[in-house]
Coordinates of N, CA, C and O and ligand atoms in Angstrom, one line a residue:
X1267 N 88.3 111.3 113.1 CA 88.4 110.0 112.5 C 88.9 110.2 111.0 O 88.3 111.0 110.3
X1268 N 89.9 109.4 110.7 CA 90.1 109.1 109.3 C 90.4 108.2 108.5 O 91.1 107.5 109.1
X1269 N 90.2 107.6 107.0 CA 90.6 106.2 106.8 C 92.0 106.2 106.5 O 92.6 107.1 105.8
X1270 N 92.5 105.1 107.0 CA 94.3 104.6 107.0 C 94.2 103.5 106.1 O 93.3 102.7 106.1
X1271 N 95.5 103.6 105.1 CA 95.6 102.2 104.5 C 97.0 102.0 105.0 O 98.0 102.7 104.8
X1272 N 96.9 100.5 105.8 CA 97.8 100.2 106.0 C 98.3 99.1 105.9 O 97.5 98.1 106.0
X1273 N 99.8 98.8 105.5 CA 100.1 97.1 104.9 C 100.5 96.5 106.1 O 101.2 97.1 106.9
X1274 N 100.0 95.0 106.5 CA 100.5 94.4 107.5 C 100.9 93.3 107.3 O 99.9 92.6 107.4
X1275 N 101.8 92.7 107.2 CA 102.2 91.4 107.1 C 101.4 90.9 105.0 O 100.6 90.2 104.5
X1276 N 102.3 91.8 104.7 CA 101.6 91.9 102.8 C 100.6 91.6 103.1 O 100.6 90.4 103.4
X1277 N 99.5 92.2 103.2 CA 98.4 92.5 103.2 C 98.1 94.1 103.6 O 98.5 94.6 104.6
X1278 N 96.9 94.9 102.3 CA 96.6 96.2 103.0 C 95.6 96.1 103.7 O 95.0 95.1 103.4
X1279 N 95.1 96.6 104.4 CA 94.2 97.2 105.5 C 93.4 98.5 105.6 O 94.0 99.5 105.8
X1280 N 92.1 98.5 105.5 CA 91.7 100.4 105.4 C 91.5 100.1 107.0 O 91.3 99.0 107.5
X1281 N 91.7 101.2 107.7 CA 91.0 101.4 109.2 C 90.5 102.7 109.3 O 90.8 103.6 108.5
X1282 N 89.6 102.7 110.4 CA 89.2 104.4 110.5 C 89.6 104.4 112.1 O 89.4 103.7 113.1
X1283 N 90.5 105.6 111.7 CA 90.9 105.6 113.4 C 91.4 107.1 113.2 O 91.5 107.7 112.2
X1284 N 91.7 107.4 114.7 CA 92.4 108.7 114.5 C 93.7 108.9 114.3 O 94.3 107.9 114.0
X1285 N 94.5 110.3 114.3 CA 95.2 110.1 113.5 C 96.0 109.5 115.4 O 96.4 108.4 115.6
X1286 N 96.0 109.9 115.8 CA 96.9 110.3 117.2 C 96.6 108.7 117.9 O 96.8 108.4 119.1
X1287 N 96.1 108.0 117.2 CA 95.9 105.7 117.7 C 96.9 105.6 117.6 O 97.6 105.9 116.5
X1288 N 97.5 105.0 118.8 CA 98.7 104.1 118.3 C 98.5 102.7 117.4 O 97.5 102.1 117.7
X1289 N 99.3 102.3 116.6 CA 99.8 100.9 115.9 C 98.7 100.0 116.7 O 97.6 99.6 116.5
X1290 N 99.8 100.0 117.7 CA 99.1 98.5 119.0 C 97.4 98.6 119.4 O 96.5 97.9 119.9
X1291 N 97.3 99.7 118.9 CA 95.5 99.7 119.1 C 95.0 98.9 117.9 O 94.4 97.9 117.8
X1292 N 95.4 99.7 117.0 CA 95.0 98.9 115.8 C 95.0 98.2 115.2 O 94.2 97.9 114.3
X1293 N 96.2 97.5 115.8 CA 96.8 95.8 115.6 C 95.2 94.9 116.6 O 94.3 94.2 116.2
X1294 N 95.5 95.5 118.0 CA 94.4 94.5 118.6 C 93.1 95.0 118.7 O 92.4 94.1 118.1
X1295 N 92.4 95.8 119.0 CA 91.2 95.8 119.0 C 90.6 96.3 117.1 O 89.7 95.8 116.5
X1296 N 91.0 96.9 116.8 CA 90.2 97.3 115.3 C 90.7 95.8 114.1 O 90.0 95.3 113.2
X1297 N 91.6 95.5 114.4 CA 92.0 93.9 113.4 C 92.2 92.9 114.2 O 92.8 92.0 113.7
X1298 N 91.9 92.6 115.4 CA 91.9 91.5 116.1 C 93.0 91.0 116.4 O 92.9 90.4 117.4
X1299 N 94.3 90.9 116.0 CA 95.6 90.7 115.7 C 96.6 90.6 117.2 O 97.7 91.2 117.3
X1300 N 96.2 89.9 118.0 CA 96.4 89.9 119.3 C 97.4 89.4 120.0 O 97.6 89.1 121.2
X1301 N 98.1 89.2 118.6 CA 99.7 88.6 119.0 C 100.7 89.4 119.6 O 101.5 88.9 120.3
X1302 N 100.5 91.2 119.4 CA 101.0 91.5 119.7 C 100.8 92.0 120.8 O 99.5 92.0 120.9
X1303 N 101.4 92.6 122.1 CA 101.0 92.5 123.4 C 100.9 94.0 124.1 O 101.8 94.7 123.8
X1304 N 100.3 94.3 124.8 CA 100.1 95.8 125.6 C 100.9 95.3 126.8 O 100.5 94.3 127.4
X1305 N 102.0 96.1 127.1 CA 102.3 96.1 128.2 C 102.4 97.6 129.2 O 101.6 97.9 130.1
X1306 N 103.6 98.2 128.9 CA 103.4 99.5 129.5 C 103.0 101.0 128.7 O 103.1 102.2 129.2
X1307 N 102.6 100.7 127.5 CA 101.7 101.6 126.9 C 102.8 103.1 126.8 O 102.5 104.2 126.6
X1308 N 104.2 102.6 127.2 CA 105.0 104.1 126.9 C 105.9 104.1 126.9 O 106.6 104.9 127.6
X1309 N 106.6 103.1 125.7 CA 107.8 102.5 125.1 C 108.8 102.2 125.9 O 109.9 102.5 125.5
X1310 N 108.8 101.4 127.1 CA 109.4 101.5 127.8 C 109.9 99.5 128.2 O 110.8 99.0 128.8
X1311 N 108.8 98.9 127.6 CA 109.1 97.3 128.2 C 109.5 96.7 126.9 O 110.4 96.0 127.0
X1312 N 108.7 96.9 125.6 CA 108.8 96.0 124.5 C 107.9 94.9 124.0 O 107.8 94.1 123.1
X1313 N 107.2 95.4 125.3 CA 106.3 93.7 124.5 C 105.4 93.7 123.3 O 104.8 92.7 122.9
X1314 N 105.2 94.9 122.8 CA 104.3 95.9 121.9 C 105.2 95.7 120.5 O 104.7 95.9 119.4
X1315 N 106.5 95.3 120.7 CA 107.3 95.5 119.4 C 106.6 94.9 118.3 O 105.7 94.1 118.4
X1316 N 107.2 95.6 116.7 CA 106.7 94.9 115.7 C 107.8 95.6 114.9 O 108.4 96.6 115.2
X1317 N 108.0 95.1 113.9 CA 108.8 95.6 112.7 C 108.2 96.4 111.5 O 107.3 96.0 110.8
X1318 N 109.0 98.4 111.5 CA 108.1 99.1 111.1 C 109.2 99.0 109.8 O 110.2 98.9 110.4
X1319 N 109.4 98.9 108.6 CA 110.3 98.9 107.7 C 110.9 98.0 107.8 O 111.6 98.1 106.7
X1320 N 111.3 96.8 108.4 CA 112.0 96.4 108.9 C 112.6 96.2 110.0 O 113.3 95.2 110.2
X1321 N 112.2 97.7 111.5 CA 113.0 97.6 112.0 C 112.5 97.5 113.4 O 111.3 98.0 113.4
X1322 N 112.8 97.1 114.8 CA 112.0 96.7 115.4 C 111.7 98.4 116.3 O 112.3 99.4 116.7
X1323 N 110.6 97.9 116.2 CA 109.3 99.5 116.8 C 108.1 99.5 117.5 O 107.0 99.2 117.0
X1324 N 108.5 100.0 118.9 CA 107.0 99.9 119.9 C 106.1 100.4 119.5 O 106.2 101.6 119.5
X1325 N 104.8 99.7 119.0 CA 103.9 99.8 118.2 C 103.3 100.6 119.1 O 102.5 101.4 118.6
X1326 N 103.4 100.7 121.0 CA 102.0 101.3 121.3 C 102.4 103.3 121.3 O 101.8 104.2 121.8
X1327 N 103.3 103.4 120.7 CA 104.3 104.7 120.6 C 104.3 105.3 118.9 O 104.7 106.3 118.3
X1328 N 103.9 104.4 118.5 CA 103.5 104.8 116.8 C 102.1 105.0 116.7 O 101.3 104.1 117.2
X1329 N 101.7 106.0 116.1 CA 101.0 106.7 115.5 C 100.4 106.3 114.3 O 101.3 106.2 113.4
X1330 N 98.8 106.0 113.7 CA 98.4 105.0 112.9 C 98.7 105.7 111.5 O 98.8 105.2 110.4
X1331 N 99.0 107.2 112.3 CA 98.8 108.2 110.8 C 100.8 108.4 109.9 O 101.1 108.9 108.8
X1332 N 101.6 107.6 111.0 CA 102.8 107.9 111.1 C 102.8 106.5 109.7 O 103.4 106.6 108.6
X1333 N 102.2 105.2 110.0 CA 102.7 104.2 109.4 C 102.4 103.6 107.7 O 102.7 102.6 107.1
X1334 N 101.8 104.5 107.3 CA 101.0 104.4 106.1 C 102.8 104.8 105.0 O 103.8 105.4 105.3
X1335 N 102.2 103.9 103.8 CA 103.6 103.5 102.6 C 104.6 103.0 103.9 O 105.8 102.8 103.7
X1336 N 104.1 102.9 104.9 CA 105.5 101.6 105.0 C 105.0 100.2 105.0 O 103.8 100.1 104.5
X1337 N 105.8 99.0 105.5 CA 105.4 97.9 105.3 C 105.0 97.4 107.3 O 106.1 97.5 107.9
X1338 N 104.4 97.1 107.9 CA 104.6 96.7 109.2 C 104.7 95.1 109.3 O 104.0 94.4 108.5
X1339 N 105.6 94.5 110.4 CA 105.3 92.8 110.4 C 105.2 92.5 112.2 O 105.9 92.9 113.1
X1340 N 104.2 91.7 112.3 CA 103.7 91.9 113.4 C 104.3 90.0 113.4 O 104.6 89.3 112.4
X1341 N 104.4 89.5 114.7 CA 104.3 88.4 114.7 C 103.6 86.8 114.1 O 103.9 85.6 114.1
X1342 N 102.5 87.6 113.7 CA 102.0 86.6 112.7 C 102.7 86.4 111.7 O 102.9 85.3 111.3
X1343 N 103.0 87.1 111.4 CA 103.4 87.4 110.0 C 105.2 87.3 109.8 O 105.8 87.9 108.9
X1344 N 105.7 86.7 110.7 CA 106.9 86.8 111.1 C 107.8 85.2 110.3 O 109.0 85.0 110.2
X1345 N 106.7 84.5 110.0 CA 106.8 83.2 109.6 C 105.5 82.4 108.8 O 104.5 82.4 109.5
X1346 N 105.5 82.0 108.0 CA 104.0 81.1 107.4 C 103.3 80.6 108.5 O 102.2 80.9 109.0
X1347 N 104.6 79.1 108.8 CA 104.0 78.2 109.9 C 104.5 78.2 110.9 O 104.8 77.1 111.3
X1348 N 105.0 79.4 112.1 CA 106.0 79.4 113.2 C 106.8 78.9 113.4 O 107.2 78.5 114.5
X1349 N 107.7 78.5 111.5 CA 108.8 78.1 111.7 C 109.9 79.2 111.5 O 110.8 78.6 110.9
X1350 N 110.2 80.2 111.7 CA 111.4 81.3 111.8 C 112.3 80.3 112.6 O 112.0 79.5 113.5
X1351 N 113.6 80.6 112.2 CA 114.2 80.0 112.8 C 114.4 79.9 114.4 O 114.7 79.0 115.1
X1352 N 114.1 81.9 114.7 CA 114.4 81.9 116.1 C 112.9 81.6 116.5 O 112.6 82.3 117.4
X1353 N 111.9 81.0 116.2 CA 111.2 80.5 116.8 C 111.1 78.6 117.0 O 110.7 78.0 118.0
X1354 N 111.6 78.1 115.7 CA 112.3 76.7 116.7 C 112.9 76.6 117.8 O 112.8 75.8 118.7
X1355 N 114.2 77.9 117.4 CA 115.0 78.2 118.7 C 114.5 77.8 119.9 O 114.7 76.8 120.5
X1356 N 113.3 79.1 120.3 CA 112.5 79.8 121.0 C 111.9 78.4 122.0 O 111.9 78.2 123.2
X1357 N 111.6 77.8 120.9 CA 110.4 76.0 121.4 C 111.8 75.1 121.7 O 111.8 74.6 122.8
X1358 N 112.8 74.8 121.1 CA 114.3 73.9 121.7 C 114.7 74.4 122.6 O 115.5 73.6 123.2
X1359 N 114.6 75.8 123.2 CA 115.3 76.1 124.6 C 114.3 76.3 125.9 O 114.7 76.6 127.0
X1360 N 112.9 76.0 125.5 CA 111.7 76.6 125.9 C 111.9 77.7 126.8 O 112.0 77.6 128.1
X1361 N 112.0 78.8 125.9 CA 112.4 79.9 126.6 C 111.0 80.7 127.7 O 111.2 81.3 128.8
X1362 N 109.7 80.6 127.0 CA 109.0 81.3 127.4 C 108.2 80.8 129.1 O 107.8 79.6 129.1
X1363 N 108.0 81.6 130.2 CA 107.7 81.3 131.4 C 106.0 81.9 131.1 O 105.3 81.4 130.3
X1364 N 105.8 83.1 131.8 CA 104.2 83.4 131.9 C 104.2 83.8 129.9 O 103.2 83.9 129.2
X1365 N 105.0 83.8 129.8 CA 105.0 84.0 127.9 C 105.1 85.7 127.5 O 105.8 86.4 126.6
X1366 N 104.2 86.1 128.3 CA 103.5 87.8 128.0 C 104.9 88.3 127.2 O 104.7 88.1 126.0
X1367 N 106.0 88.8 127.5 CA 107.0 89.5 126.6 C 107.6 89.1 125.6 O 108.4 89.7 124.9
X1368 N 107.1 87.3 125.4 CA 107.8 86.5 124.2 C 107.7 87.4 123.0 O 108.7 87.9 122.6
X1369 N 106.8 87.6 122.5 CA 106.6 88.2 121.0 C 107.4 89.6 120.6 O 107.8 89.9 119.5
X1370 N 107.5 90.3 121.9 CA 108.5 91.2 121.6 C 109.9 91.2 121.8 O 110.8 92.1 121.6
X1371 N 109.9 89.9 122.4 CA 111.4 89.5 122.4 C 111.8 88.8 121.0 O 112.9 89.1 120.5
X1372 N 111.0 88.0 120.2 CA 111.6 87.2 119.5 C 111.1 88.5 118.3 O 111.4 88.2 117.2
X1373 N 110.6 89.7 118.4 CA 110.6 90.7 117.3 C 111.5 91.4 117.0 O 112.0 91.6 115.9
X1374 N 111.9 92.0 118.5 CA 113.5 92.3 118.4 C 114.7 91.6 118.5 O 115.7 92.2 118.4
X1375 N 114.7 90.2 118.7 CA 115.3 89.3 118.2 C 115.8 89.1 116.4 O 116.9 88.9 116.0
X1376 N 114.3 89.3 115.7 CA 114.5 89.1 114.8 C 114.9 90.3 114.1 O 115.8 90.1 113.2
X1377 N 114.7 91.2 114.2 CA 115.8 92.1 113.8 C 117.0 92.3 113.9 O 117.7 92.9 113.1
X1378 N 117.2 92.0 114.7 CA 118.8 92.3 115.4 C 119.6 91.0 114.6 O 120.8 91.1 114.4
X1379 N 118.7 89.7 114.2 CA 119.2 88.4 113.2 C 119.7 89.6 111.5 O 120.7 89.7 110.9
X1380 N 118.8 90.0 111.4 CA 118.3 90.5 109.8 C 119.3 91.4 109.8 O 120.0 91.4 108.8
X1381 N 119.6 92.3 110.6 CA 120.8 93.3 110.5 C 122.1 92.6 111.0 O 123.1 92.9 110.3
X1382 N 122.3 91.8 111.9 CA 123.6 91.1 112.2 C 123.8 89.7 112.4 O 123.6 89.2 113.5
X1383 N 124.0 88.9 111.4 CA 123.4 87.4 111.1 C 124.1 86.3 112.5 O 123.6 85.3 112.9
X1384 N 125.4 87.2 112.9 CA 125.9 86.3 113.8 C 126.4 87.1 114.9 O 127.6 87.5 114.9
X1385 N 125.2 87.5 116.0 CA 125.6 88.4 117.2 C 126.3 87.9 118.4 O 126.1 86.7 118.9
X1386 N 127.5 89.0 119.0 CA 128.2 88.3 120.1 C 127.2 88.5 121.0 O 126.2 89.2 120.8
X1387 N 127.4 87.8 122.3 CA 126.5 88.3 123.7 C 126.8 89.8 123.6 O 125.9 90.4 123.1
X1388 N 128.1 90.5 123.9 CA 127.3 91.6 124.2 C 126.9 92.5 123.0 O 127.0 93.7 123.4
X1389 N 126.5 92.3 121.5 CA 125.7 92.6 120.6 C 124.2 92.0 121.1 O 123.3 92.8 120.9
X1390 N 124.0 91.1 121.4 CA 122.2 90.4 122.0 C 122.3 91.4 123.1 O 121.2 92.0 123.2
X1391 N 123.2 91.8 124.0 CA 122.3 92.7 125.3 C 122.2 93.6 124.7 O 121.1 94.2 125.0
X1392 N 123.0 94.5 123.5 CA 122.4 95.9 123.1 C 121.4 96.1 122.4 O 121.1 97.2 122.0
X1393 N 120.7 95.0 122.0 CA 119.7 95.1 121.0 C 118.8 94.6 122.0 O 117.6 94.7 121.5
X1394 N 118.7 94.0 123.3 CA 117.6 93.2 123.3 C 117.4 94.2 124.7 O 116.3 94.3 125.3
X1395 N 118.6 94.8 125.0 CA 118.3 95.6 126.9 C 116.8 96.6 126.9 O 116.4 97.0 127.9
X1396 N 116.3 96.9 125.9 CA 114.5 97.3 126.1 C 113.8 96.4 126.3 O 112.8 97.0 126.8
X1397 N 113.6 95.3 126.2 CA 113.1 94.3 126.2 C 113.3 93.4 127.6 O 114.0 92.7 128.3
X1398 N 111.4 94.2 127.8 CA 112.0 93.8 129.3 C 111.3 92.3 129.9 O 110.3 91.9 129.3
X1399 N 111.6 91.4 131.0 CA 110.7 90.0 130.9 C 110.8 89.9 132.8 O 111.8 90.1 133.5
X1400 N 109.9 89.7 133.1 CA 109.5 90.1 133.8 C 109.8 88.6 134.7 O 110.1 88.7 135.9
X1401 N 109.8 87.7 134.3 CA 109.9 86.1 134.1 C 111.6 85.5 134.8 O 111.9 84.5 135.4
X1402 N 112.4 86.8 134.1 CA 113.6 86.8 134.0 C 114.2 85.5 133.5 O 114.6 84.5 134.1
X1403 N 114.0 86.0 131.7 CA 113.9 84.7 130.7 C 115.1 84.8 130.2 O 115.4 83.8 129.5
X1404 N 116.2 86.0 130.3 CA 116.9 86.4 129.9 C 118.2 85.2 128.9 O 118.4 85.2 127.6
X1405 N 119.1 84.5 130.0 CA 119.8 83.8 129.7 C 119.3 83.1 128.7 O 120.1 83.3 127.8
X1406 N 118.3 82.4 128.5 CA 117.4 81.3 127.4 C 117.1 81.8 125.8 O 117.1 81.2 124.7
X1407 N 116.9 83.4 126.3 CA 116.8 84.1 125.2 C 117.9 84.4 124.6 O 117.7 84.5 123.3
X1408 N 119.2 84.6 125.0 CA 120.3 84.8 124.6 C 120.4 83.5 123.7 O 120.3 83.6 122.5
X1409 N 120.6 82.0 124.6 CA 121.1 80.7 124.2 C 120.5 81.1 123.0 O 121.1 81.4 122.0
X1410 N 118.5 80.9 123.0 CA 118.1 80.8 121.4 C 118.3 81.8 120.7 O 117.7 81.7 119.6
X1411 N 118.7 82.6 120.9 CA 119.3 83.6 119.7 C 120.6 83.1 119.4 O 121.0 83.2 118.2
X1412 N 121.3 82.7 120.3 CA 122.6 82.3 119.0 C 122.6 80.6 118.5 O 123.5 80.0 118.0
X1413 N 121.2 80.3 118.9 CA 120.8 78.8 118.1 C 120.6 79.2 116.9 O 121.2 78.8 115.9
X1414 N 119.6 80.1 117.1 CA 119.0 80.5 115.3 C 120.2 81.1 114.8 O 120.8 80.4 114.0
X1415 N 120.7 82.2 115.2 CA 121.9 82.4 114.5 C 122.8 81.4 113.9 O 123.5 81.8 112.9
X1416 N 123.0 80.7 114.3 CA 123.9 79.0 113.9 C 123.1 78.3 112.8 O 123.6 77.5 112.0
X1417 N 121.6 78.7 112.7 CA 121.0 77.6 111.9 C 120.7 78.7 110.6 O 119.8 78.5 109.9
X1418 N 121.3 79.7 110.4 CA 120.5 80.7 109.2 C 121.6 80.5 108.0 O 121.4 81.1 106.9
Ligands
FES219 S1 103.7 98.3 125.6 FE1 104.9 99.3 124.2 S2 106.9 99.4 125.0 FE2 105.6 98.6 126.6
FES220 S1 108.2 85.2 130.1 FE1 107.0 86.2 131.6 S2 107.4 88.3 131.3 FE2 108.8 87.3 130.0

């Protein structure tokens, strides 16, 4: 065990964890932060995403000892009042079915806004094809990604 300081959504954080915890542990059971979601625990679906610098990153694949002086933004923290734009989007196209992969869709969503303010379809399938939905939300998620895109 060791103490981590870590910033999350501007805020720092001490935790005691090991060094070899992933992120996604630490996000939900040591800070309660349960927005973000466990799915297949081995970078492989996305629903775990969060933004490590900026950039979108399967939290359950990072390392608590890897993330310290960067900045992490988890979905809380993604907007004040759940107004990001691709989350009006998100509620105008009601994209979400059982919901579970929403958060790591609209995390790598929002990156893929922040680096490319106006994505063609097939710029949204190369940013978003990790991102997996099980729901097959696909199409909806595209539409509100190029809603928000129109409104930024
Ligand atoms: S839970 Fe992290 S990618 Fe699936
Ligand atoms: S909305 Fe159910 S897995 Fe995506």
């Amino acid at each position: 065990m060791a103490q981590y300081t870590i910033r999350i959504n501007g805020k720092e954080h001490q935790v005691d964890a090991t060094p070899d915890m992933p992120l996604l542990w630490v996000l939900r059971d040591i800070l309660g932060m349960r927005g973000t979601k466990f799915g297949c625990g081995k970078a492989l679906c996305g629903a775990c995403t969060v933004h490590f610098d900026g950039v979108a990153t399967r939290s359950c694949s990072l390392p608590v000892s890897a993330v310290q002086s960067s900045e992490i933004t988890t979905i809380e923290g993604l907007s004040e009042n759940g107004d990001h734009p691709l989350q009006q989007a998100w509620t105008e196209h009601v994209v979400p079915q059982c919901g579970y992969c929403q958060t790591g869709q609209i995390m790598s969503a929002a990156a893929l806004l922040r680096e490319n303010p106006s994505p063609t379809d097939e710029e949204i399938d190369n940013a978003m094809q990790g991102n997996l939905c099980r729901c097959g939300t696909y199409n909806r998620i595209k539409a509100a990604i190029h809603t928000a895109a129109d409104k930024k």
